[in-house]
């Protein structure tokens, strides 16, 4: 089962993914533009302070590119925005750990300091949460498309019960319809 195939494109969870990606992308773009406005040296390891964070031309460029990718994901929306948020959030967390090890060394080409590391962890967790929201949990509601994809037989029984109630049957008749055997589905995403 592939996570990207489980959710219908128009599901309301898509708004969470889009807004999360768009907001974070906008913040990164503003940070990158402020770095460009100060005409910073590209690989200056000491960096300059912008909005309380150390930056240089390389970090400003990376911020602009990642911000643009997140905004593009927000425009496209749906499963792509969710998957993109998961990927970018994970990359931010990894970047925080890598750059934490590089602080004070000549290899610190992005001019990271401790506030940058903390920012990287916070943004990474935030974007990762936006991407995973509604996709993974032990208590997903039964109308969640990810839950329905993982439990197709139970979802079909619940749909049959609701349909029987809507058609005016008694609750006992609706319950009997819901308990009827459900044929296995073969048209599920991923072929399962």
mmCIF file with all atom_site columns, C-alpha atoms in Angstrom:
data_model
loop_
_atom_site.group_PDB
_atom_site.id
_atom_site.type_symbol
_atom_site.label_atom_id
_atom_site.label_alt_id
_atom_site.label_comp_id
_atom_site.label_asym_id
_atom_site.label_entity_id
_atom_site.label_seq_id
_atom_site.pdbx_PDB_ins_code
_atom_site.Cartn_x
_atom_site.Cartn_y
_atom_site.Cartn_z
_atom_site.occupancy
_atom_site.B_iso_or_equiv
_atom_site.pdbx_formal_charge
_atom_site.auth_seq_id
_atom_site.auth_comp_id
_atom_site.auth_asym_id
_atom_site.auth_atom_id
_atom_site.pdbx_PDB_model_num
ATOM 1   C CA . UNK A 1 1   ? 0.000   0.000   0.000  1.00 0.00 ? 1   UNK A CA 1
ATOM 2   C CA . UNK A 1 2   ? 1.387   3.398   -1.000 1.00 0.00 ? 2   UNK A CA 1
ATOM 3   C CA . UNK A 1 3   ? 0.463   6.353   1.204  1.00 0.00 ? 3   UNK A CA 1
ATOM 4   C CA . UNK A 1 4   ? 0.116   8.605   -1.829 1.00 0.00 ? 4   UNK A CA 1
ATOM 5   C CA . UNK A 1 5   ? -2.712  6.533   -3.314 1.00 0.00 ? 5   UNK A CA 1
ATOM 6   C CA . UNK A 1 6   ? -5.020  6.338   -0.320 1.00 0.00 ? 6   UNK A CA 1
ATOM 7   C CA . UNK A 1 7   ? -6.710  9.711   -0.154 1.00 0.00 ? 7   UNK A CA 1
ATOM 8   C CA . UNK A 1 8   ? -9.130  11.206  -2.641 1.00 0.00 ? 8   UNK A CA 1
ATOM 9   C CA . UNK A 1 9   ? -7.796  14.479  -4.004 1.00 0.00 ? 9   UNK A CA 1
ATOM 10  C CA . UNK A 1 10  ? -10.761 16.535  -2.770 1.00 0.00 ? 10  UNK A CA 1
ATOM 11  C CA . UNK A 1 11  ? -10.752 15.326  0.852  1.00 0.00 ? 11  UNK A CA 1
ATOM 12  C CA . UNK A 1 12  ? -10.848 18.011  3.563  1.00 0.00 ? 12  UNK A CA 1
ATOM 13  C CA . UNK A 1 13  ? -7.485  16.849  4.940  1.00 0.00 ? 13  UNK A CA 1
ATOM 14  C CA . UNK A 1 14  ? -5.944  18.333  1.806  1.00 0.00 ? 14  UNK A CA 1
ATOM 15  C CA . UNK A 1 15  ? -6.521  21.819  3.244  1.00 0.00 ? 15  UNK A CA 1
ATOM 16  C CA . UNK A 1 16  ? -4.264  21.018  6.216  1.00 0.00 ? 16  UNK A CA 1
ATOM 17  C CA . UNK A 1 17  ? -1.514  19.837  3.880  1.00 0.00 ? 17  UNK A CA 1
ATOM 18  C CA . UNK A 1 18  ? -1.895  22.850  1.588  1.00 0.00 ? 18  UNK A CA 1
ATOM 19  C CA . UNK A 1 19  ? -2.028  25.500  4.297  1.00 0.00 ? 19  UNK A CA 1
ATOM 20  C CA . UNK A 1 20  ? 0.891   23.943  6.168  1.00 0.00 ? 20  UNK A CA 1
ATOM 21  C CA . UNK A 1 21  ? 3.058   23.793  3.059  1.00 0.00 ? 21  UNK A CA 1
ATOM 22  C CA . UNK A 1 22  ? 2.040   27.271  1.909  1.00 0.00 ? 22  UNK A CA 1
ATOM 23  C CA . UNK A 1 23  ? 2.638   28.951  5.266  1.00 0.00 ? 23  UNK A CA 1
ATOM 24  C CA . UNK A 1 24  ? 6.029   27.337  5.778  1.00 0.00 ? 24  UNK A CA 1
ATOM 25  C CA . UNK A 1 25  ? 7.047   28.036  2.189  1.00 0.00 ? 25  UNK A CA 1
ATOM 26  C CA . UNK A 1 26  ? 6.112   31.685  2.583  1.00 0.00 ? 26  UNK A CA 1
ATOM 27  C CA . UNK A 1 27  ? 8.177   32.021  5.785  1.00 0.00 ? 27  UNK A CA 1
ATOM 28  C CA . UNK A 1 28  ? 11.197  30.457  4.066  1.00 0.00 ? 28  UNK A CA 1
ATOM 29  C CA . UNK A 1 29  ? 10.799  32.675  0.997  1.00 0.00 ? 29  UNK A CA 1
ATOM 30  C CA . UNK A 1 30  ? 10.698  35.822  3.155  1.00 0.00 ? 30  UNK A CA 1
ATOM 31  C CA . UNK A 1 31  ? 13.837  34.686  5.010  1.00 0.00 ? 31  UNK A CA 1
ATOM 32  C CA . UNK A 1 32  ? 15.603  34.035  1.702  1.00 0.00 ? 32  UNK A CA 1
ATOM 33  C CA . UNK A 1 33  ? 14.567  37.400  0.232  1.00 0.00 ? 33  UNK A CA 1
ATOM 34  C CA . UNK A 1 34  ? 15.829  39.222  3.332  1.00 0.00 ? 34  UNK A CA 1
ATOM 35  C CA . UNK A 1 35  ? 19.168  37.437  2.929  1.00 0.00 ? 35  UNK A CA 1
ATOM 36  C CA . UNK A 1 36  ? 19.388  38.475  -0.720 1.00 0.00 ? 36  UNK A CA 1
ATOM 37  C CA . UNK A 1 37  ? 18.464  42.060  0.171  1.00 0.00 ? 37  UNK A CA 1
ATOM 38  C CA . UNK A 1 38  ? 21.534  42.255  2.413  1.00 0.00 ? 38  UNK A CA 1
ATOM 39  C CA . UNK A 1 39  ? 23.772  40.946  -0.424 1.00 0.00 ? 39  UNK A CA 1
ATOM 40  C CA . UNK A 1 40  ? 25.435  38.348  1.757  1.00 0.00 ? 40  UNK A CA 1
ATOM 41  C CA . UNK A 1 41  ? 28.566  36.442  0.774  1.00 0.00 ? 41  UNK A CA 1
ATOM 42  C CA . UNK A 1 42  ? 27.625  33.024  -0.596 1.00 0.00 ? 42  UNK A CA 1
ATOM 43  C CA . UNK A 1 43  ? 29.699  30.669  1.595  1.00 0.00 ? 43  UNK A CA 1
ATOM 44  C CA . UNK A 1 44  ? 30.616  32.996  4.471  1.00 0.00 ? 44  UNK A CA 1
ATOM 45  C CA . UNK A 1 45  ? 30.922  30.695  7.501  1.00 0.00 ? 45  UNK A CA 1
ATOM 46  C CA . UNK A 1 46  ? 30.423  33.520  10.000 1.00 0.00 ? 46  UNK A CA 1
ATOM 47  C CA . UNK A 1 47  ? 27.156  34.669  8.400  1.00 0.00 ? 47  UNK A CA 1
ATOM 48  C CA . UNK A 1 48  ? 24.982  37.696  9.094  1.00 0.00 ? 48  UNK A CA 1
ATOM 49  C CA . UNK A 1 49  ? 21.928  37.928  11.343 1.00 0.00 ? 49  UNK A CA 1
ATOM 50  C CA . UNK A 1 50  ? 18.552  38.058  9.624  1.00 0.00 ? 50  UNK A CA 1
ATOM 51  C CA . UNK A 1 51  ? 15.444  37.808  11.815 1.00 0.00 ? 51  UNK A CA 1
ATOM 52  C CA . UNK A 1 52  ? 17.569  36.426  14.643 1.00 0.00 ? 52  UNK A CA 1
ATOM 53  C CA . UNK A 1 53  ? 19.096  33.656  12.529 1.00 0.00 ? 53  UNK A CA 1
ATOM 54  C CA . UNK A 1 54  ? 22.552  33.478  11.014 1.00 0.00 ? 54  UNK A CA 1
ATOM 55  C CA . UNK A 1 55  ? 22.542  33.246  7.230  1.00 0.00 ? 55  UNK A CA 1
ATOM 56  C CA . UNK A 1 56  ? 24.666  33.616  4.131  1.00 0.00 ? 56  UNK A CA 1
ATOM 57  C CA . UNK A 1 57  ? 23.986  33.558  0.399  1.00 0.00 ? 57  UNK A CA 1
ATOM 58  C CA . UNK A 1 58  ? 23.905  29.762  0.226  1.00 0.00 ? 58  UNK A CA 1
ATOM 59  C CA . UNK A 1 59  ? 21.362  29.432  3.051  1.00 0.00 ? 59  UNK A CA 1
ATOM 60  C CA . UNK A 1 60  ? 19.252  32.199  1.495  1.00 0.00 ? 60  UNK A CA 1
ATOM 61  C CA . UNK A 1 61  ? 19.267  30.336  -1.819 1.00 0.00 ? 61  UNK A CA 1
ATOM 62  C CA . UNK A 1 62  ? 18.323  27.032  -0.174 1.00 0.00 ? 62  UNK A CA 1
ATOM 63  C CA . UNK A 1 63  ? 15.536  28.810  1.739  1.00 0.00 ? 63  UNK A CA 1
ATOM 64  C CA . UNK A 1 64  ? 14.175  30.279  -1.494 1.00 0.00 ? 64  UNK A CA 1
ATOM 65  C CA . UNK A 1 65  ? 14.278  26.927  -3.318 1.00 0.00 ? 65  UNK A CA 1
ATOM 66  C CA . UNK A 1 66  ? 12.675  24.927  -0.489 1.00 0.00 ? 66  UNK A CA 1
ATOM 67  C CA . UNK A 1 67  ? 10.106  27.686  0.084  1.00 0.00 ? 67  UNK A CA 1
ATOM 68  C CA . UNK A 1 68  ? 9.251   27.664  -3.620 1.00 0.00 ? 68  UNK A CA 1
ATOM 69  C CA . UNK A 1 69  ? 8.883   23.879  -3.615 1.00 0.00 ? 69  UNK A CA 1
ATOM 70  C CA . UNK A 1 70  ? 6.551   24.026  -0.599 1.00 0.00 ? 70  UNK A CA 1
ATOM 71  C CA . UNK A 1 71  ? 4.452   26.775  -2.180 1.00 0.00 ? 71  UNK A CA 1
ATOM 72  C CA . UNK A 1 72  ? 4.239   24.745  -5.404 1.00 0.00 ? 72  UNK A CA 1
ATOM 73  C CA . UNK A 1 73  ? 3.108   21.759  -3.324 1.00 0.00 ? 73  UNK A CA 1
ATOM 74  C CA . UNK A 1 74  ? 0.469   23.952  -1.683 1.00 0.00 ? 74  UNK A CA 1
ATOM 75  C CA . UNK A 1 75  ? -0.806  25.019  -5.105 1.00 0.00 ? 75  UNK A CA 1
ATOM 76  C CA . UNK A 1 76  ? -1.021  21.414  -6.319 1.00 0.00 ? 76  UNK A CA 1
ATOM 77  C CA . UNK A 1 77  ? -2.411  20.227  -2.961 1.00 0.00 ? 77  UNK A CA 1
ATOM 78  C CA . UNK A 1 78  ? -3.773  16.792  -2.123 1.00 0.00 ? 78  UNK A CA 1
ATOM 79  C CA . UNK A 1 79  ? -1.537  13.814  -1.579 1.00 0.00 ? 79  UNK A CA 1
ATOM 80  C CA . UNK A 1 80  ? 1.445   15.554  -3.174 1.00 0.00 ? 80  UNK A CA 1
ATOM 81  C CA . UNK A 1 81  ? 1.370   18.329  -0.558 1.00 0.00 ? 81  UNK A CA 1
ATOM 82  C CA . UNK A 1 82  ? 1.174   15.763  2.235  1.00 0.00 ? 82  UNK A CA 1
ATOM 83  C CA . UNK A 1 83  ? 4.065   13.688  0.889  1.00 0.00 ? 83  UNK A CA 1
ATOM 84  C CA . UNK A 1 84  ? 6.096   16.829  0.223  1.00 0.00 ? 84  UNK A CA 1
ATOM 85  C CA . UNK A 1 85  ? 5.500   18.043  3.788  1.00 0.00 ? 85  UNK A CA 1
ATOM 86  C CA . UNK A 1 86  ? 6.670   14.699  5.166  1.00 0.00 ? 86  UNK A CA 1
ATOM 87  C CA . UNK A 1 87  ? 9.803   14.785  3.012  1.00 0.00 ? 87  UNK A CA 1
ATOM 88  C CA . UNK A 1 88  ? 10.708  18.413  3.722  1.00 0.00 ? 88  UNK A CA 1
ATOM 89  C CA . UNK A 1 89  ? 9.960   18.057  7.449  1.00 0.00 ? 89  UNK A CA 1
ATOM 90  C CA . UNK A 1 90  ? 12.232  15.042  7.679  1.00 0.00 ? 90  UNK A CA 1
ATOM 91  C CA . UNK A 1 91  ? 14.960  16.891  5.760  1.00 0.00 ? 91  UNK A CA 1
ATOM 92  C CA . UNK A 1 92  ? 14.729  19.853  8.148  1.00 0.00 ? 92  UNK A CA 1
ATOM 93  C CA . UNK A 1 93  ? 15.138  17.581  11.179 1.00 0.00 ? 93  UNK A CA 1
ATOM 94  C CA . UNK A 1 94  ? 18.093  15.807  9.565  1.00 0.00 ? 94  UNK A CA 1
ATOM 95  C CA . UNK A 1 95  ? 19.600  19.186  8.647  1.00 0.00 ? 95  UNK A CA 1
ATOM 96  C CA . UNK A 1 96  ? 19.299  20.281  12.263 1.00 0.00 ? 96  UNK A CA 1
ATOM 97  C CA . UNK A 1 97  ? 21.325  17.284  13.446 1.00 0.00 ? 97  UNK A CA 1
ATOM 98  C CA . UNK A 1 98  ? 23.956  17.606  10.704 1.00 0.00 ? 98  UNK A CA 1
ATOM 99  C CA . UNK A 1 99  ? 24.414  21.333  11.183 1.00 0.00 ? 99  UNK A CA 1
ATOM 100 C CA . UNK A 1 100 ? 24.521  20.933  14.963 1.00 0.00 ? 100 UNK A CA 1
ATOM 101 C CA . UNK A 1 101 ? 27.625  18.790  14.459 1.00 0.00 ? 101 UNK A CA 1
ATOM 102 C CA . UNK A 1 102 ? 29.131  21.411  12.107 1.00 0.00 ? 102 UNK A CA 1
ATOM 103 C CA . UNK A 1 103 ? 28.779  24.484  14.340 1.00 0.00 ? 103 UNK A CA 1
ATOM 104 C CA . UNK A 1 104 ? 32.169  26.110  14.842 1.00 0.00 ? 104 UNK A CA 1
ATOM 105 C CA . UNK A 1 105 ? 33.877  24.096  12.093 1.00 0.00 ? 105 UNK A CA 1
ATOM 106 C CA . UNK A 1 106 ? 35.186  25.168  8.685  1.00 0.00 ? 106 UNK A CA 1
ATOM 107 C CA . UNK A 1 107 ? 32.667  22.850  7.026  1.00 0.00 ? 107 UNK A CA 1
ATOM 108 C CA . UNK A 1 108 ? 29.783  25.012  8.323  1.00 0.00 ? 108 UNK A CA 1
ATOM 109 C CA . UNK A 1 109 ? 29.148  26.455  4.845  1.00 0.00 ? 109 UNK A CA 1
ATOM 110 C CA . UNK A 1 110 ? 25.558  27.442  5.703  1.00 0.00 ? 110 UNK A CA 1
ATOM 111 C CA . UNK A 1 111 ? 26.695  29.564  8.692  1.00 0.00 ? 111 UNK A CA 1
ATOM 112 C CA . UNK A 1 112 ? 24.413  27.699  11.129 1.00 0.00 ? 112 UNK A CA 1
ATOM 113 C CA . UNK A 1 113 ? 24.387  28.716  14.765 1.00 0.00 ? 113 UNK A CA 1
ATOM 114 C CA . UNK A 1 114 ? 22.337  27.269  17.615 1.00 0.00 ? 114 UNK A CA 1
ATOM 115 C CA . UNK A 1 115 ? 19.210  29.381  16.851 1.00 0.00 ? 115 UNK A CA 1
ATOM 116 C CA . UNK A 1 116 ? 19.308  28.009  13.284 1.00 0.00 ? 116 UNK A CA 1
ATOM 117 C CA . UNK A 1 117 ? 19.444  24.456  14.606 1.00 0.00 ? 117 UNK A CA 1
ATOM 118 C CA . UNK A 1 118 ? 16.487  25.072  16.908 1.00 0.00 ? 118 UNK A CA 1
ATOM 119 C CA . UNK A 1 119 ? 14.584  26.714  14.036 1.00 0.00 ? 119 UNK A CA 1
ATOM 120 C CA . UNK A 1 120 ? 15.378  23.728  11.829 1.00 0.00 ? 120 UNK A CA 1
ATOM 121 C CA . UNK A 1 121 ? 14.022  21.286  14.436 1.00 0.00 ? 121 UNK A CA 1
ATOM 122 C CA . UNK A 1 122 ? 10.870  23.331  15.084 1.00 0.00 ? 122 UNK A CA 1
ATOM 123 C CA . UNK A 1 123 ? 10.071  23.879  11.405 1.00 0.00 ? 123 UNK A CA 1
ATOM 124 C CA . UNK A 1 124 ? 10.871  20.240  10.645 1.00 0.00 ? 124 UNK A CA 1
ATOM 125 C CA . UNK A 1 125 ? 8.497   18.962  13.320 1.00 0.00 ? 125 UNK A CA 1
ATOM 126 C CA . UNK A 1 126 ? 5.816   21.443  12.275 1.00 0.00 ? 126 UNK A CA 1
ATOM 127 C CA . UNK A 1 127 ? 5.973   20.562  8.582  1.00 0.00 ? 127 UNK A CA 1
ATOM 128 C CA . UNK A 1 128 ? 6.214   16.828  9.354  1.00 0.00 ? 128 UNK A CA 1
ATOM 129 C CA . UNK A 1 129 ? 3.105   17.141  11.540 1.00 0.00 ? 129 UNK A CA 1
ATOM 130 C CA . UNK A 1 130 ? 1.252   18.929  8.732  1.00 0.00 ? 130 UNK A CA 1
ATOM 131 C CA . UNK A 1 131 ? 2.187   16.118  6.356  1.00 0.00 ? 131 UNK A CA 1
ATOM 132 C CA . UNK A 1 132 ? 1.285   13.264  8.694  1.00 0.00 ? 132 UNK A CA 1
ATOM 133 C CA . UNK A 1 133 ? -1.921  14.831  9.996  1.00 0.00 ? 133 UNK A CA 1
ATOM 134 C CA . UNK A 1 134 ? -4.788  12.443  9.375  1.00 0.00 ? 134 UNK A CA 1
ATOM 135 C CA . UNK A 1 135 ? -2.556  9.813   7.791  1.00 0.00 ? 135 UNK A CA 1
ATOM 136 C CA . UNK A 1 136 ? -1.206  7.958   10.802 1.00 0.00 ? 136 UNK A CA 1
ATOM 137 C CA . UNK A 1 137 ? -2.839  7.405   14.148 1.00 0.00 ? 137 UNK A CA 1
ATOM 138 C CA . UNK A 1 138 ? -4.312  4.598   16.159 1.00 0.00 ? 138 UNK A CA 1
ATOM 139 C CA . UNK A 1 139 ? -7.652  6.393   16.374 1.00 0.00 ? 139 UNK A CA 1
ATOM 140 C CA . UNK A 1 140 ? -8.454  7.639   12.884 1.00 0.00 ? 140 UNK A CA 1
ATOM 141 C CA . UNK A 1 141 ? -12.195 8.280   12.433 1.00 0.00 ? 141 UNK A CA 1
ATOM 142 C CA . UNK A 1 142 ? -14.015 5.813   10.226 1.00 0.00 ? 142 UNK A CA 1
ATOM 143 C CA . UNK A 1 143 ? -14.752 8.436   7.560  1.00 0.00 ? 143 UNK A CA 1
ATOM 144 C CA . UNK A 1 144 ? -11.007 9.066   7.133  1.00 0.00 ? 144 UNK A CA 1
ATOM 145 C CA . UNK A 1 145 ? -9.894  7.873   3.671  1.00 0.00 ? 145 UNK A CA 1
ATOM 146 C CA . UNK A 1 146 ? -6.717  6.338   5.090  1.00 0.00 ? 146 UNK A CA 1
ATOM 147 C CA . UNK A 1 147 ? -8.705  4.322   7.652  1.00 0.00 ? 147 UNK A CA 1
ATOM 148 C CA . UNK A 1 148 ? -11.185 3.245   4.930  1.00 0.00 ? 148 UNK A CA 1
ATOM 149 C CA . UNK A 1 149 ? -8.335  2.108   2.680  1.00 0.00 ? 149 UNK A CA 1
ATOM 150 C CA . UNK A 1 150 ? -6.790  0.047   5.467  1.00 0.00 ? 150 UNK A CA 1
ATOM 151 C CA . UNK A 1 151 ? -10.143 -1.493  6.550  1.00 0.00 ? 151 UNK A CA 1
ATOM 152 C CA . UNK A 1 152 ? -12.199 -1.920  3.345  1.00 0.00 ? 152 UNK A CA 1
ATOM 153 C CA . UNK A 1 153 ? -14.443 -4.734  4.603  1.00 0.00 ? 153 UNK A CA 1
ATOM 154 C CA . UNK A 1 154 ? -15.478 -2.877  7.748  1.00 0.00 ? 154 UNK A CA 1
ATOM 155 C CA . UNK A 1 155 ? -15.962 0.333   5.764  1.00 0.00 ? 155 UNK A CA 1
ATOM 156 C CA . UNK A 1 156 ? -18.225 -1.540  3.320  1.00 0.00 ? 156 UNK A CA 1
ATOM 157 C CA . UNK A 1 157 ? -20.295 -2.930  6.222  1.00 0.00 ? 157 UNK A CA 1
ATOM 158 C CA . UNK A 1 158 ? -20.667 0.526   7.735  1.00 0.00 ? 158 UNK A CA 1
ATOM 159 C CA . UNK A 1 159 ? -21.691 1.946   4.339  1.00 0.00 ? 159 UNK A CA 1
ATOM 160 C CA . UNK A 1 160 ? -24.289 -0.844  3.953  1.00 0.00 ? 160 UNK A CA 1
ATOM 161 C CA . UNK A 1 161 ? -25.660 -0.106  7.427  1.00 0.00 ? 161 UNK A CA 1
ATOM 162 C CA . UNK A 1 162 ? -25.990 3.634   6.690  1.00 0.00 ? 162 UNK A CA 1
ATOM 163 C CA . UNK A 1 163 ? -27.567 2.937   3.293  1.00 0.00 ? 163 UNK A CA 1
ATOM 164 C CA . UNK A 1 164 ? -30.088 0.537   4.825  1.00 0.00 ? 164 UNK A CA 1
ATOM 165 C CA . UNK A 1 165 ? -31.024 3.087   7.492  1.00 0.00 ? 165 UNK A CA 1
ATOM 166 C CA . UNK A 1 166 ? -31.322 5.830   4.867  1.00 0.00 ? 166 UNK A CA 1
ATOM 167 C CA . UNK A 1 167 ? -33.671 3.659   2.791  1.00 0.00 ? 167 UNK A CA 1
ATOM 168 C CA . UNK A 1 168 ? -36.093 3.467   5.709  1.00 0.00 ? 168 UNK A CA 1
ATOM 169 C CA . UNK A 1 169 ? -35.327 -0.019  6.992  1.00 0.00 ? 169 UNK A CA 1
ATOM 170 C CA . UNK A 1 170 ? -35.513 -0.712  10.686 1.00 0.00 ? 170 UNK A CA 1
ATOM 171 C CA . UNK A 1 171 ? -32.282 -0.723  12.621 1.00 0.00 ? 171 UNK A CA 1
ATOM 172 C CA . UNK A 1 172 ? -32.483 -4.537  12.889 1.00 0.00 ? 172 UNK A CA 1
ATOM 173 C CA . UNK A 1 173 ? -32.806 -4.925  9.107  1.00 0.00 ? 173 UNK A CA 1
ATOM 174 C CA . UNK A 1 174 ? -30.004 -2.413  8.584  1.00 0.00 ? 174 UNK A CA 1
ATOM 175 C CA . UNK A 1 175 ? -27.813 -4.346  11.018 1.00 0.00 ? 175 UNK A CA 1
ATOM 176 C CA . UNK A 1 176 ? -28.562 -7.593  9.166  1.00 0.00 ? 176 UNK A CA 1
ATOM 177 C CA . UNK A 1 177 ? -27.582 -5.932  5.863  1.00 0.00 ? 177 UNK A CA 1
ATOM 178 C CA . UNK A 1 178 ? -24.346 -4.711  7.412  1.00 0.00 ? 178 UNK A CA 1
ATOM 179 C CA . UNK A 1 179 ? -23.507 -8.198  8.693  1.00 0.00 ? 179 UNK A CA 1
ATOM 180 C CA . UNK A 1 180 ? -23.929 -9.794  5.276  1.00 0.00 ? 180 UNK A CA 1
ATOM 181 C CA . UNK A 1 181 ? -20.659 -11.105 3.839  1.00 0.00 ? 181 UNK A CA 1
ATOM 182 C CA . UNK A 1 182 ? -18.726 -8.516  1.900  1.00 0.00 ? 182 UNK A CA 1
ATOM 183 C CA . UNK A 1 183 ? -16.973 -9.758  -1.233 1.00 0.00 ? 183 UNK A CA 1
ATOM 184 C CA . UNK A 1 184 ? -13.231 -9.095  -1.232 1.00 0.00 ? 184 UNK A CA 1
ATOM 185 C CA . UNK A 1 185 ? -12.218 -5.994  -3.141 1.00 0.00 ? 185 UNK A CA 1
ATOM 186 C CA . UNK A 1 186 ? -9.502  -6.117  -5.766 1.00 0.00 ? 186 UNK A CA 1
ATOM 187 C CA . UNK A 1 187 ? -9.717  -2.524  -6.975 1.00 0.00 ? 187 UNK A CA 1
ATOM 188 C CA . UNK A 1 188 ? -8.087  -1.031  -3.885 1.00 0.00 ? 188 UNK A CA 1
ATOM 189 C CA . UNK A 1 189 ? -5.002  1.131   -4.370 1.00 0.00 ? 189 UNK A CA 1
ATOM 190 C CA . UNK A 1 190 ? -1.915  -1.034  -4.312 1.00 0.00 ? 190 UNK A CA 1
ATOM 191 C CA . UNK A 1 191 ? -3.958  -4.118  -5.365 1.00 0.00 ? 191 UNK A CA 1
ATOM 192 C CA . UNK A 1 192 ? -4.739  -5.271  -1.814 1.00 0.00 ? 192 UNK A CA 1
#
